[in-house]
C-alpha cells in the first residue's frame, strides 16, 4: 500500500469525487426528466390513437 502525504492526496481525491458525483446527479436529473417527458408524450399519443 502506498502512503498518503499527510492525507492531502486523500482529501483532494474525496473532494474531486464528491464534485463529480454532484455534477453527475444534476445531469442525471435532467436526463431522467427528459425521459419521463418523452415517455408521457408517447403514452398520451398512443392513447389518442387507440380512441
mmCIF file with all atom_site columns, C-alpha atoms in Angstrom:
data_model
loop_
_atom_site.group_PDB
_atom_site.id
_atom_site.type_symbol
_atom_site.label_atom_id
_atom_site.label_alt_id
_atom_site.label_comp_id
_atom_site.label_asym_id
_atom_site.label_entity_id
_atom_site.label_seq_id
_atom_site.pdbx_PDB_ins_code
_atom_site.Cartn_x
_atom_site.Cartn_y
_atom_site.Cartn_z
_atom_site.occupancy
_atom_site.B_iso_or_equiv
_atom_site.pdbx_formal_charge
_atom_site.auth_seq_id
_atom_site.auth_comp_id
_atom_site.auth_asym_id
_atom_site.auth_atom_id
_atom_site.pdbx_PDB_model_num
ATOM 1  C CA . UNK A 1 1  ? 0.000   0.000  0.000   1.00 0.00 ? 1  UNK A CA 1
ATOM 2  C CA . UNK A 1 2  ? 1.221   3.495  -0.819  1.00 0.00 ? 2  UNK A CA 1
ATOM 3  C CA . UNK A 1 3  ? 1.251   6.032  1.995   1.00 0.00 ? 3  UNK A CA 1
ATOM 4  C CA . UNK A 1 4  ? -0.583  9.326  1.655   1.00 0.00 ? 4  UNK A CA 1
ATOM 5  C CA . UNK A 1 5  ? 1.248   12.607 2.171   1.00 0.00 ? 5  UNK A CA 1
ATOM 6  C CA . UNK A 1 6  ? -0.426  13.857 5.373   1.00 0.00 ? 6  UNK A CA 1
ATOM 7  C CA . UNK A 1 7  ? -3.772  12.788 3.889   1.00 0.00 ? 7  UNK A CA 1
ATOM 8  C CA . UNK A 1 8  ? -3.736  15.711 1.442   1.00 0.00 ? 8  UNK A CA 1
ATOM 9  C CA . UNK A 1 9  ? -3.993  13.403 -1.579  1.00 0.00 ? 9  UNK A CA 1
ATOM 10 C CA . UNK A 1 10 ? -6.944  11.618 0.002   1.00 0.00 ? 10 UNK A CA 1
ATOM 11 C CA . UNK A 1 11 ? -8.710  14.909 0.726   1.00 0.00 ? 11 UNK A CA 1
ATOM 12 C CA . UNK A 1 12 ? -8.196  16.032 -2.868  1.00 0.00 ? 12 UNK A CA 1
ATOM 13 C CA . UNK A 1 13 ? -9.499  12.711 -4.155  1.00 0.00 ? 13 UNK A CA 1
ATOM 14 C CA . UNK A 1 14 ? -12.586 12.855 -1.928  1.00 0.00 ? 14 UNK A CA 1
ATOM 15 C CA . UNK A 1 15 ? -13.259 16.451 -2.966  1.00 0.00 ? 15 UNK A CA 1
ATOM 16 C CA . UNK A 1 16 ? -12.875 15.539 -6.637  1.00 0.00 ? 16 UNK A CA 1
ATOM 17 C CA . UNK A 1 17 ? -15.177 12.518 -6.294  1.00 0.00 ? 17 UNK A CA 1
ATOM 18 C CA . UNK A 1 18 ? -17.868 14.470 -4.439  1.00 0.00 ? 18 UNK A CA 1
ATOM 19 C CA . UNK A 1 19 ? -17.727 17.194 -7.115  1.00 0.00 ? 19 UNK A CA 1
ATOM 20 C CA . UNK A 1 20 ? -18.028 14.599 -9.903  1.00 0.00 ? 20 UNK A CA 1
ATOM 21 C CA . UNK A 1 21 ? -20.883 12.923 -8.037  1.00 0.00 ? 21 UNK A CA 1
ATOM 22 C CA . UNK A 1 22 ? -22.834 16.183 -7.677  1.00 0.00 ? 22 UNK A CA 1
ATOM 23 C CA . UNK A 1 23 ? -22.232 17.014 -11.360 1.00 0.00 ? 23 UNK A CA 1
ATOM 24 C CA . UNK A 1 24 ? -23.383 13.511 -12.325 1.00 0.00 ? 24 UNK A CA 1
ATOM 25 C CA . UNK A 1 25 ? -26.514 13.802 -10.164 1.00 0.00 ? 25 UNK A CA 1
ATOM 26 C CA . UNK A 1 26 ? -27.504 17.117 -11.746 1.00 0.00 ? 26 UNK A CA 1
ATOM 27 C CA . UNK A 1 27 ? -27.022 15.683 -15.241 1.00 0.00 ? 27 UNK A CA 1
ATOM 28 C CA . UNK A 1 28 ? -28.877 12.509 -14.265 1.00 0.00 ? 28 UNK A CA 1
ATOM 29 C CA . UNK A 1 29 ? -31.832 14.581 -13.013 1.00 0.00 ? 29 UNK A CA 1
ATOM 30 C CA . UNK A 1 30 ? -32.023 16.377 -16.383 1.00 0.00 ? 30 UNK A CA 1
ATOM 31 C CA . UNK A 1 31 ? -31.779 13.100 -18.311 1.00 0.00 ? 31 UNK A CA 1
ATOM 32 C CA . UNK A 1 32 ? -34.429 11.388 -16.165 1.00 0.00 ? 32 UNK A CA 1
ATOM 33 C CA . UNK A 1 33 ? -36.723 14.397 -16.569 1.00 0.00 ? 33 UNK A CA 1
ATOM 34 C CA . UNK A 1 34 ? -36.330 14.265 -20.348 1.00 0.00 ? 34 UNK A CA 1
ATOM 35 C CA . UNK A 1 35 ? -37.000 10.513 -20.417 1.00 0.00 ? 35 UNK A CA 1
ATOM 36 C CA . UNK A 1 36 ? -40.152 10.897 -18.282 1.00 0.00 ? 36 UNK A CA 1
ATOM 37 C CA . UNK A 1 37 ? -41.360 13.716 -20.540 1.00 0.00 ? 37 UNK A CA 1
ATOM 38 C CA . UNK A 1 38 ? -40.822 11.625 -23.689 1.00 0.00 ? 38 UNK A CA 1
ATOM 39 C CA . UNK A 1 39 ? -42.413 8.565  -22.095 1.00 0.00 ? 39 UNK A CA 1
ATOM 40 C CA . UNK A 1 40 ? -45.531 10.513 -21.057 1.00 0.00 ? 40 UNK A CA 1
ATOM 41 C CA . UNK A 1 41 ? -45.708 12.099 -24.521 1.00 0.00 ? 41 UNK A CA 1
ATOM 42 C CA . UNK A 1 42 ? -45.579 8.693  -26.235 1.00 0.00 ? 42 UNK A CA 1
ATOM 43 C CA . UNK A 1 43 ? -48.131 7.155  -23.846 1.00 0.00 ? 43 UNK A CA 1
ATOM 44 C CA . UNK A 1 44 ? -50.602 10.008 -24.384 1.00 0.00 ? 44 UNK A CA 1
ATOM 45 C CA . UNK A 1 45 ? -50.097 9.880  -28.154 1.00 0.00 ? 45 UNK A CA 1
ATOM 46 C CA . UNK A 1 46 ? -50.725 6.114  -28.207 1.00 0.00 ? 46 UNK A CA 1
ATOM 47 C CA . UNK A 1 47 ? -53.838 6.568  -26.055 1.00 0.00 ? 47 UNK A CA 1
ATOM 48 C CA . UNK A 1 48 ? -55.204 9.157  -28.521 1.00 0.00 ? 48 UNK A CA 1
ATOM 49 C CA . UNK A 1 49 ? -54.539 6.832  -31.467 1.00 0.00 ? 49 UNK A CA 1
ATOM 50 C CA . UNK A 1 50 ? -56.451 3.977  -29.804 1.00 0.00 ? 50 UNK A CA 1
ATOM 51 C CA . UNK A 1 51 ? -59.572 6.067  -29.134 1.00 0.00 ? 51 UNK A CA 1
#
